[in-house]
Every structure is written in structure tokens, then in C-alpha cells.
Amino acid sequence: MNQNSNFTHSKITTGKSSGFLRFWHWTNMLVLSGSLLTVVITATVMKTSGVSNLLKEGLAKSGINIKQEVINSTAQRITDSFWFLHLYFGYALTALLMFRLLLECFQMREQKLIRSLKKLAVIYKSNHQNYQARHLLIVKIIYMIFYLALIVMVCTGLFIGYGTSLSFYNAVIGPVRAVHSAGFYFMLIFIFTHLCGVYLAEKGRSPGIVSGMIHGKPPVEL
């Protein structure tokens, strides 16, 4: 019996994720949310022009007259200091990504993402009426896209911050920044879609999915 046949006749278990994976999930959620939030805040309430206007109005009310160049410079420093939060979140996100890649290498065979994708693809191919196999396959593919996007975001972020010494930096920094910014919008869409999916799953065929990612859940078999 070949490997594909083994996959076809084996059961799909969606038992509780390992403690390491659950730790990564919630920690990554907090760090990624913090990183995205710094971008939103810096682009809105902490925008340099807005901070400059607030400083100018505040100083004017106090009867203090300072050159506009000084106000703009101070506003820029305030905005830059807030961007450091984004940088620190980036460091944390990089560390979590490395942790997740290592976890994929060392965790139990049945919990490896690539193996799960292959197993689900074979089972769904053998029976297109298997709703749960199709659903789980789509979910795994979305997760794979998320991981790839996360890798791109981390790599482009590191390049933006530390690639200045490279000879081709100025030639490619524009497209790299564009890709990094596109990753921001992708993550917003993913988070919204993920939350909607979890809500629908809780109300539909997969109740307990949230609690399962907190403390685990008994295996569910197809």
C-alpha cells in the first residue's frame, strides 16, 4: 500500500495543539496586533504634521514663540520615538517567526503543517463530498499563505532597517517598502477574516475552537 493510500484511509485528527504552538499563537497575536497598531496610530494621531500643529497651538496658548523649524523638528522626534515601538515589535515578531519555524521542525509528525496539507489534499481528492476535509484543507492553505506573508514582512522589515550598507539598497528600497506596506494591509484582512471564521466555526460545525486553542480539546475525527 502506497503512502497516498495510507493517507486516504487514515483518520484526520484535529486534537489539541501542543502547548508550544498555543503559546506561539497567542503571543504572536499580541505582538502582530501591537505592530499593526503602531502603524495605524503613527499614520493618524501621531502623524508628524498633526503633532506639529498641536505643539504650535499649545505653545501659542502659553504665549511662547518658537520657530516653525524647531517645532517641526520636535514633532518629527516625537513621531520617530513612537516608531521605535514598531521596531521593537518587529524584533519580537522576528523571534516568534524563528520559534515557529523551529517548532515546525521538532514538533510531533502529525502536527506538522506540510504533512497535514498533504494528508488533507489526498483525502479530499479521494472524496470531494467530504465537507470537513475540504474545510480543513482551505484553512491550512490560508495558514500557509499567512506564514509566507509573515516571512516576507519580517524579511522586508529587516532589510529596511539594516540593509543600508548594501550597494543595491537605494535601487530596491522603494519596491521593498511597497511590499512591506502591502503586508500590513494583508495582515489586517487576514485578522478580520480569521476572526469571522472563528466566530462562524464556534456557531456552526466546530464549537469550542477558541477554548481548544487555550487549553486544548479532545481529538475530532473525520
Short mmCIF file of C-alpha atoms in Angstrom, two decimals, residues 17-173:
data_model
loop_
_atom_site.label_atom_id
_atom_site.label_comp_id
_atom_site.label_asym_id
_atom_site.label_seq_id
_atom_site.Cartn_x
_atom_site.Cartn_y
_atom_site.Cartn_z
CA SER A 17 -2.41 21.73 19.58
CA SER A 18 0.81 21.46 21.52
CA GLY A 19 1.38 23.86 24.39
CA PHE A 20 4.24 25.45 22.46
CA LEU A 21 2.01 26.09 19.45
CA ARG A 22 -0.75 27.59 21.59
CA PHE A 23 1.82 29.82 23.31
CA TRP A 24 3.10 30.94 19.91
CA HIS A 25 -0.42 31.60 18.62
CA TRP A 26 -1.47 33.97 21.39
CA THR A 27 1.91 35.66 21.76
CA ASN A 28 2.15 36.19 18.01
CA MET A 29 -1.38 37.60 18.00
CA LEU A 30 -0.46 40.19 20.65
CA VAL A 31 2.84 41.16 19.02
CA LEU A 32 1.40 41.35 15.49
CA SER A 33 -1.57 43.40 16.73
CA GLY A 34 0.81 45.75 18.55
CA SER A 35 2.95 46.13 15.44
CA LEU A 36 -0.06 46.93 13.25
CA LEU A 37 -1.44 49.31 15.86
CA THR A 38 1.76 51.37 15.92
CA VAL A 39 1.44 51.84 12.14
CA VAL A 40 -2.19 52.94 12.42
CA ILE A 41 -1.51 55.37 15.28
CA THR A 42 1.62 56.83 13.69
CA ALA A 43 -0.21 57.37 10.41
CA THR A 44 -3.13 59.13 12.15
CA VAL A 45 -2.96 60.73 15.60
CA MET A 46 0.85 60.64 15.74
CA LYS A 47 1.42 61.92 12.21
CA THR A 48 4.24 64.48 12.15
CA SER A 49 2.10 67.27 10.70
CA GLY A 50 -0.60 66.71 13.31
CA VAL A 51 1.86 66.64 16.21
CA SER A 52 3.48 69.81 14.83
CA ASN A 53 0.13 71.61 14.77
CA LEU A 54 -0.67 70.51 18.32
CA LEU A 55 2.70 71.75 19.56
CA LYS A 56 2.24 75.06 17.75
CA GLU A 57 -1.24 75.58 19.20
CA GLY A 58 -0.11 74.63 22.70
CA LEU A 59 2.88 76.95 22.61
CA ALA A 60 0.76 79.80 21.19
CA LYS A 61 -1.74 79.46 24.04
CA SER A 62 1.14 79.69 26.51
CA GLY A 63 2.49 82.78 24.81
CA ILE A 64 5.67 81.04 23.69
CA ASN A 65 7.04 81.91 20.27
CA ILE A 66 9.29 79.30 18.66
CA LYS A 67 10.42 78.99 15.05
CA GLN A 68 8.38 76.64 12.92
CA GLU A 69 11.54 74.71 12.01
CA VAL A 70 12.13 73.89 15.67
CA ILE A 71 8.51 72.82 16.16
CA ASN A 72 8.67 70.58 13.08
CA SER A 73 11.94 69.05 14.25
CA THR A 74 10.49 68.35 17.70
CA ALA A 75 7.35 66.85 16.18
CA GLN A 76 9.48 64.62 13.98
CA ARG A 77 11.42 63.39 17.00
CA ILE A 78 8.20 62.57 18.84
CA THR A 79 6.91 60.61 15.83
CA ASP A 80 10.25 58.83 15.39
CA SER A 81 10.31 57.83 19.05
CA PHE A 82 6.92 56.19 18.58
CA TRP A 83 8.20 54.35 15.52
CA PHE A 84 10.74 52.71 17.81
CA LEU A 85 7.82 50.75 19.27
CA HIS A 86 7.18 49.39 15.79
CA LEU A 87 10.84 48.43 15.58
CA TYR A 88 10.72 46.57 18.90
CA PHE A 89 7.56 44.76 17.85
CA GLY A 90 9.43 43.83 14.68
CA TYR A 91 12.24 42.27 16.73
CA ALA A 92 9.70 40.28 18.74
CA LEU A 93 7.92 39.19 15.56
CA THR A 94 11.21 38.01 14.08
CA ALA A 95 11.98 35.97 17.20
CA LEU A 96 8.49 34.43 17.16
CA LEU A 97 8.82 33.55 13.47
CA MET A 98 12.11 31.76 14.15
CA PHE A 99 10.46 29.96 17.07
CA ARG A 100 7.59 28.84 14.83
CA LEU A 101 9.92 27.55 12.12
CA LEU A 102 11.91 25.59 14.69
CA LEU A 103 8.68 24.29 16.20
CA GLU A 104 7.60 23.03 12.77
CA CYS A 105 10.83 21.04 12.56
CA PHE A 106 10.69 19.48 16.02
CA GLN A 107 7.02 19.08 16.90
CA MET A 108 5.14 15.80 16.53
CA ARG A 109 4.84 14.44 13.00
CA GLU A 110 1.04 14.62 12.94
CA GLN A 111 1.11 18.32 13.85
CA LYS A 112 3.43 19.42 11.05
CA LEU A 113 1.70 21.84 8.69
CA ILE A 114 3.12 20.42 5.44
CA ARG A 115 2.14 16.87 6.36
CA SER A 116 -1.37 18.00 7.34
CA LEU A 117 -1.77 19.79 4.00
CA LYS A 118 -0.71 16.71 2.05
CA LYS A 119 -2.92 14.41 4.09
CA LEU A 120 -5.99 16.61 3.70
CA ALA A 121 -5.38 17.08 -0.03
CA VAL A 122 -5.24 13.32 -0.59
CA ILE A 123 -8.37 12.66 1.47
CA TYR A 124 -10.34 15.43 -0.25
CA LYS A 125 -9.17 14.27 -3.68
CA SER A 126 -10.49 10.80 -2.93
CA ASN A 127 -13.85 12.13 -1.71
CA HIS A 128 -14.97 15.59 -2.82
CA GLN A 129 -18.10 15.24 -0.69
CA ASN A 130 -16.04 15.29 2.50
CA TYR A 131 -17.01 18.74 3.76
CA GLN A 132 -14.72 18.71 6.78
CA ALA A 133 -11.69 17.66 4.75
CA ARG A 134 -12.36 20.48 2.28
CA HIS A 135 -12.88 22.99 5.07
CA LEU A 136 -9.71 21.99 6.92
CA LEU A 137 -7.73 22.00 3.67
CA ILE A 138 -8.80 25.56 2.92
CA VAL A 139 -7.94 26.61 6.48
CA LYS A 140 -4.47 25.04 6.22
CA ILE A 141 -3.83 26.74 2.87
CA ILE A 142 -4.81 30.10 4.36
CA TYR A 143 -2.45 29.46 7.27
CA MET A 144 0.34 28.62 4.81
CA ILE A 145 -0.27 31.90 2.97
CA PHE A 146 -0.22 33.71 6.31
CA TYR A 147 3.13 32.19 7.26
CA LEU A 148 4.63 33.09 3.87
CA ALA A 149 3.34 36.66 4.20
CA LEU A 150 4.77 36.85 7.71
CA ILE A 151 8.17 35.73 6.42
CA VAL A 152 8.03 38.40 3.69
CA MET A 153 7.05 41.09 6.19
CA VAL A 154 9.85 40.19 8.58
CA CYS A 155 12.48 39.95 5.83
CA THR A 156 11.49 43.25 4.20
CA GLY A 157 11.35 44.95 7.60
CA LEU A 158 14.85 43.74 8.45
CA PHE A 159 16.09 44.88 5.05
CA ILE A 160 14.59 48.35 5.52
CA GLY A 161 16.25 48.69 8.90
CA TYR A 162 19.60 47.04 8.32
CA GLY A 163 20.22 46.88 4.57
CA THR A 164 21.54 50.44 4.23
CA SER A 165 25.14 49.26 3.87
CA LEU A 166 24.32 47.16 0.80
CA SER A 167 25.30 48.65 -2.56
CA PHE A 168 21.88 47.99 -4.11
CA TYR A 169 19.88 49.33 -1.15
CA ASN A 170 18.83 52.62 -2.78
CA ALA A 171 17.87 50.86 -6.01
CA VAL A 172 15.42 48.47 -4.37
CA ILE A 173 14.27 50.24 -1.20
#
